Amino acid sequence: MWDWNHVPIFWIVIGIIAVAGIIFRFLEQLSRDRTIRTLAEKGQAIPPELVRGDVQNCCRRRYRGSLRGGLILMAVGAGLTLMSWQGHSDFGDAHVYWLPGVGAIPFLIGVALVIAGLLERNQPLPPKSE
């Protein structure tokens, strides 16, 4: 049966994962800034890709990220639906018939991301700047 005492642990783990992602993104930006500062102190040319990012790879990453994120959300939505739809929707005395529908939210967001990724794939890449 469902143990409601473990629900706060679930949200704490989700919070830790989110904070870790923010910290790693910050550390990546900090490393990029240190590299630019070191190049500037030595009088070397700073590559424009380092300052504004590589436009070609950025567009490809965005396309792949949309598809990957969409597929992951679709899998999470299907998993939530299957997990909560175990043949019964009985939590003690309360009958929770809407619970399997909760999985539809991430599933449909995933569908939208996959569609957006497929539409981005067909757009031409921006020209390389010299």
PDB file of C-alpha atoms in Angstrom:
ATOM      1  CA  MET A   1       0.000   0.000   0.000  1.00  0.00           C
ATOM      2  CA  TRP A   2       1.047   3.617  -0.424  1.00  0.00           C
ATOM      3  CA  ASP A   3       3.129   5.051   2.409  1.00  0.00           C
ATOM      4  CA  TRP A   4       2.559   8.804   2.679  1.00  0.00           C
ATOM      5  CA  ASN A   5       5.583   9.178   4.986  1.00  0.00           C
ATOM      6  CA  HIS A   6       7.966   8.850   2.008  1.00  0.00           C
ATOM      7  CA  VAL A   7       6.390  11.633  -0.066  1.00  0.00           C
ATOM      8  CA  PRO A   8       8.613  14.410   1.417  1.00  0.00           C
ATOM      9  CA  ILE A   9      11.705  12.335   0.577  1.00  0.00           C
ATOM     10  CA  PHE A  10      10.589  12.250  -3.056  1.00  0.00           C
ATOM     11  CA  TRP A  11      10.317  16.049  -3.223  1.00  0.00           C
ATOM     12  CA  ILE A  12      13.651  16.486  -1.456  1.00  0.00           C
ATOM     13  CA  VAL A  13      15.331  14.283  -4.077  1.00  0.00           C
ATOM     14  CA  ILE A  14      13.660  16.275  -6.883  1.00  0.00           C
ATOM     15  CA  GLY A  15      14.913  19.496  -5.265  1.00  0.00           C
ATOM     16  CA  ILE A  16      18.455  18.143  -4.962  1.00  0.00           C
ATOM     17  CA  ILE A  17      18.456  17.188  -8.648  1.00  0.00           C
ATOM     18  CA  ALA A  18      17.226  20.654  -9.659  1.00  0.00           C
ATOM     19  CA  VAL A  19      19.801  22.432  -7.478  1.00  0.00           C
ATOM     20  CA  ALA A  20      22.579  20.201  -8.827  1.00  0.00           C
ATOM     21  CA  GLY A  21      21.639  21.153 -12.393  1.00  0.00           C
ATOM     22  CA  ILE A  22      21.739  24.844 -11.519  1.00  0.00           C
ATOM     23  CA  ILE A  23      25.110  24.484  -9.776  1.00  0.00           C
ATOM     24  CA  PHE A  24      26.687  22.614 -12.696  1.00  0.00           C
ATOM     25  CA  ARG A  25      25.424  25.208 -15.183  1.00  0.00           C
ATOM     26  CA  PHE A  26      26.895  27.943 -12.977  1.00  0.00           C
ATOM     27  CA  LEU A  27      30.241  26.123 -12.769  1.00  0.00           C
ATOM     28  CA  GLU A  28      30.320  25.755 -16.563  1.00  0.00           C
ATOM     29  CA  GLN A  29      29.696  29.491 -17.009  1.00  0.00           C
ATOM     30  CA  LEU A  30      32.343  30.275 -14.374  1.00  0.00           C
ATOM     31  CA  SER A  31      34.884  28.111 -16.201  1.00  0.00           C
ATOM     32  CA  ARG A  32      34.086  29.857 -19.497  1.00  0.00           C
ATOM     33  CA  ASP A  33      34.505  33.257 -17.844  1.00  0.00           C
ATOM     34  CA  ARG A  34      37.876  32.246 -16.353  1.00  0.00           C
ATOM     35  CA  THR A  35      39.053  31.067 -19.765  1.00  0.00           C
ATOM     36  CA  ILE A  36      38.049  34.361 -21.383  1.00  0.00           C
ATOM     37  CA  ARG A  37      39.737  36.316 -18.580  1.00  0.00           C
ATOM     38  CA  THR A  38      42.954  34.282 -18.948  1.00  0.00           C
ATOM     39  CA  LEU A  39      43.010  34.797 -22.714  1.00  0.00           C
ATOM     40  CA  ALA A  40      42.442  38.538 -22.267  1.00  0.00           C
ATOM     41  CA  GLU A  41      45.217  38.829 -19.662  1.00  0.00           C
ATOM     42  CA  LYS A  42      47.682  37.082 -21.974  1.00  0.00           C
ATOM     43  CA  GLY A  43      46.679  39.322 -24.877  1.00  0.00           C
ATOM     44  CA  GLN A  44      45.443  36.472 -27.047  1.00  0.00           C
ATOM     45  CA  ALA A  45      42.443  36.698 -29.330  1.00  0.00           C
ATOM     46  CA  ILE A  46      39.195  35.541 -27.799  1.00  0.00           C
ATOM     47  CA  PRO A  47      37.302  33.223 -30.166  1.00  0.00           C
ATOM     48  CA  PRO A  48      33.804  34.583 -30.872  1.00  0.00           C
ATOM     49  CA  GLU A  49      32.314  31.107 -30.294  1.00  0.00           C
ATOM     50  CA  LEU A  50      33.511  31.306 -26.703  1.00  0.00           C
ATOM     51  CA  VAL A  51      31.688  34.579 -26.106  1.00  0.00           C
ATOM     52  CA  ARG A  52      28.403  34.055 -27.918  1.00  0.00           C
ATOM     53  CA  GLY A  53      28.409  30.281 -28.337  1.00  0.00           C
ATOM     54  CA  ASP A  54      28.557  28.256 -31.518  1.00  0.00           C
ATOM     55  CA  VAL A  55      25.354  29.080 -33.403  1.00  0.00           C
ATOM     56  CA  GLN A  56      25.481  25.974 -35.607  1.00  0.00           C
ATOM     57  CA  ASN A  57      25.883  23.548 -32.719  1.00  0.00           C
ATOM     58  CA  CYS A  58      23.407  25.492 -30.579  1.00  0.00           C
ATOM     59  CA  CYS A  59      20.623  24.948 -33.116  1.00  0.00           C
ATOM     60  CA  ARG A  60      21.451  21.259 -33.437  1.00  0.00           C
ATOM     61  CA  ARG A  61      21.536  20.863 -29.646  1.00  0.00           C
ATOM     62  CA  ARG A  62      18.180  22.635 -29.316  1.00  0.00           C
ATOM     63  CA  TYR A  63      16.636  20.263 -31.881  1.00  0.00           C
ATOM     64  CA  ARG A  64      18.078  17.176 -30.201  1.00  0.00           C
ATOM     65  CA  GLY A  65      17.165  18.538 -26.774  1.00  0.00           C
ATOM     66  CA  SER A  66      13.541  19.066 -27.768  1.00  0.00           C
ATOM     67  CA  LEU A  67      13.232  15.553 -29.110  1.00  0.00           C
ATOM     68  CA  ARG A  68      15.080  13.972 -26.203  1.00  0.00           C
ATOM     69  CA  GLY A  69      13.129  15.960 -23.606  1.00  0.00           C
ATOM     70  CA  GLY A  70       9.861  15.205 -25.360  1.00  0.00           C
ATOM     71  CA  LEU A  71      10.521  11.484 -25.483  1.00  0.00           C
ATOM     72  CA  ILE A  72      11.567  11.449 -21.837  1.00  0.00           C
ATOM     73  CA  LEU A  73       8.414  13.316 -20.776  1.00  0.00           C
ATOM     74  CA  MET A  74       6.274  10.967 -22.843  1.00  0.00           C
ATOM     75  CA  ALA A  75       7.882   8.001 -21.088  1.00  0.00           C
ATOM     76  CA  VAL A  76       7.394   9.635 -17.670  1.00  0.00           C
ATOM     77  CA  GLY A  77       3.736  10.331 -18.447  1.00  0.00           C
ATOM     78  CA  ALA A  78       3.128   6.768 -19.598  1.00  0.00           C
ATOM     79  CA  GLY A  79       4.965   5.461 -16.529  1.00  0.00           C
ATOM     80  CA  LEU A  80       2.921   7.608 -14.156  1.00  0.00           C
ATOM     81  CA  THR A  81      -0.282   6.465 -15.792  1.00  0.00           C
ATOM     82  CA  LEU A  82       0.672   2.790 -15.598  1.00  0.00           C
ATOM     83  CA  MET A  83       1.968   3.134 -12.046  1.00  0.00           C
ATOM     84  CA  SER A  84      -1.193   4.785 -10.757  1.00  0.00           C
ATOM     85  CA  TRP A  85      -3.511   2.581 -12.796  1.00  0.00           C
ATOM     86  CA  GLN A  86      -2.760  -0.758 -11.174  1.00  0.00           C
ATOM     87  CA  GLY A  87      -6.191  -2.199 -11.648  1.00  0.00           C
ATOM     88  CA  HIS A  88      -7.541  -0.268  -8.700  1.00  0.00           C
ATOM     89  CA  SER A  89      -7.602   3.338  -7.625  1.00  0.00           C
ATOM     90  CA  ASP A  90      -8.158   2.698  -3.975  1.00  0.00           C
ATOM     91  CA  PHE A  91      -6.210   4.664  -1.365  1.00  0.00           C
ATOM     92  CA  GLY A  92      -7.770   3.631   1.900  1.00  0.00           C
ATOM     93  CA  ASP A  93     -11.348   4.800   1.990  1.00  0.00           C
ATOM     94  CA  ALA A  94     -10.914   7.346  -0.818  1.00  0.00           C
ATOM     95  CA  HIS A  95     -11.493   6.292  -4.394  1.00  0.00           C
ATOM     96  CA  VAL A  96      -9.173   8.307  -6.624  1.00  0.00           C
ATOM     97  CA  TYR A  97     -10.380   7.706 -10.172  1.00  0.00           C
ATOM     98  CA  TRP A  98      -8.627  10.749 -11.636  1.00  0.00           C
ATOM     99  CA  LEU A  99      -5.129   9.631 -10.548  1.00  0.00           C
ATOM    100  CA  PRO A 100      -4.177   7.802 -13.789  1.00  0.00           C
ATOM    101  CA  GLY A 101      -4.992  11.003 -15.679  1.00  0.00           C
ATOM    102  CA  VAL A 102      -2.115  12.791 -13.925  1.00  0.00           C
ATOM    103  CA  GLY A 103       0.265  10.998 -16.287  1.00  0.00           C
ATOM    104  CA  ALA A 104      -1.405  12.731 -19.230  1.00  0.00           C
ATOM    105  CA  ILE A 105       0.140  16.079 -18.233  1.00  0.00           C
ATOM    106  CA  PRO A 106       3.828  15.177 -18.794  1.00  0.00           C
ATOM    107  CA  PHE A 107       2.855  12.919 -21.698  1.00  0.00           C
ATOM    108  CA  LEU A 108       1.141  15.739 -23.605  1.00  0.00           C
ATOM    109  CA  ILE A 109       3.976  18.170 -22.806  1.00  0.00           C
ATOM    110  CA  GLY A 110       6.320  15.551 -24.266  1.00  0.00           C
ATOM    111  CA  VAL A 111       4.173  15.274 -27.387  1.00  0.00           C
ATOM    112  CA  ALA A 112       4.377  19.066 -27.804  1.00  0.00           C
ATOM    113  CA  LEU A 113       8.172  19.002 -27.418  1.00  0.00           C
ATOM    114  CA  VAL A 114       8.530  16.223 -29.992  1.00  0.00           C
ATOM    115  CA  ILE A 115       6.388  18.195 -32.446  1.00  0.00           C
ATOM    116  CA  ALA A 116       8.456  21.337 -31.768  1.00  0.00           C
ATOM    117  CA  GLY A 117      11.663  19.358 -32.287  1.00  0.00           C
ATOM    118  CA  LEU A 118      10.428  17.979 -35.594  1.00  0.00           C
ATOM    119  CA  LEU A 119       9.439  21.463 -36.749  1.00  0.00           C
ATOM    120  CA  GLU A 120      12.856  22.857 -35.729  1.00  0.00           C
ATOM    121  CA  ARG A 121      14.575  20.105 -37.679  1.00  0.00           C
ATOM    122  CA  ASN A 122      13.111  21.393 -40.934  1.00  0.00           C
ATOM    123  CA  GLN A 123      14.330  24.967 -40.390  1.00  0.00           C
ATOM    124  CA  PRO A 124      17.599  25.911 -42.088  1.00  0.00           C
ATOM    125  CA  LEU A 125      20.587  26.575 -39.871  1.00  0.00           C
ATOM    126  CA  PRO A 126      21.741  30.193 -39.592  1.00  0.00           C
ATOM    127  CA  PRO A 127      24.722  31.134 -41.786  1.00  0.00           C
ATOM    128  CA  LYS A 128      28.189  30.938 -40.290  1.00  0.00           C
ATOM    129  CA  SER A 129      29.539  34.320 -39.316  1.00  0.00           C
ATOM    130  CA  GLU A 130      33.097  35.058 -40.336  1.00  0.00           C
TER     131      GLU A 130
END
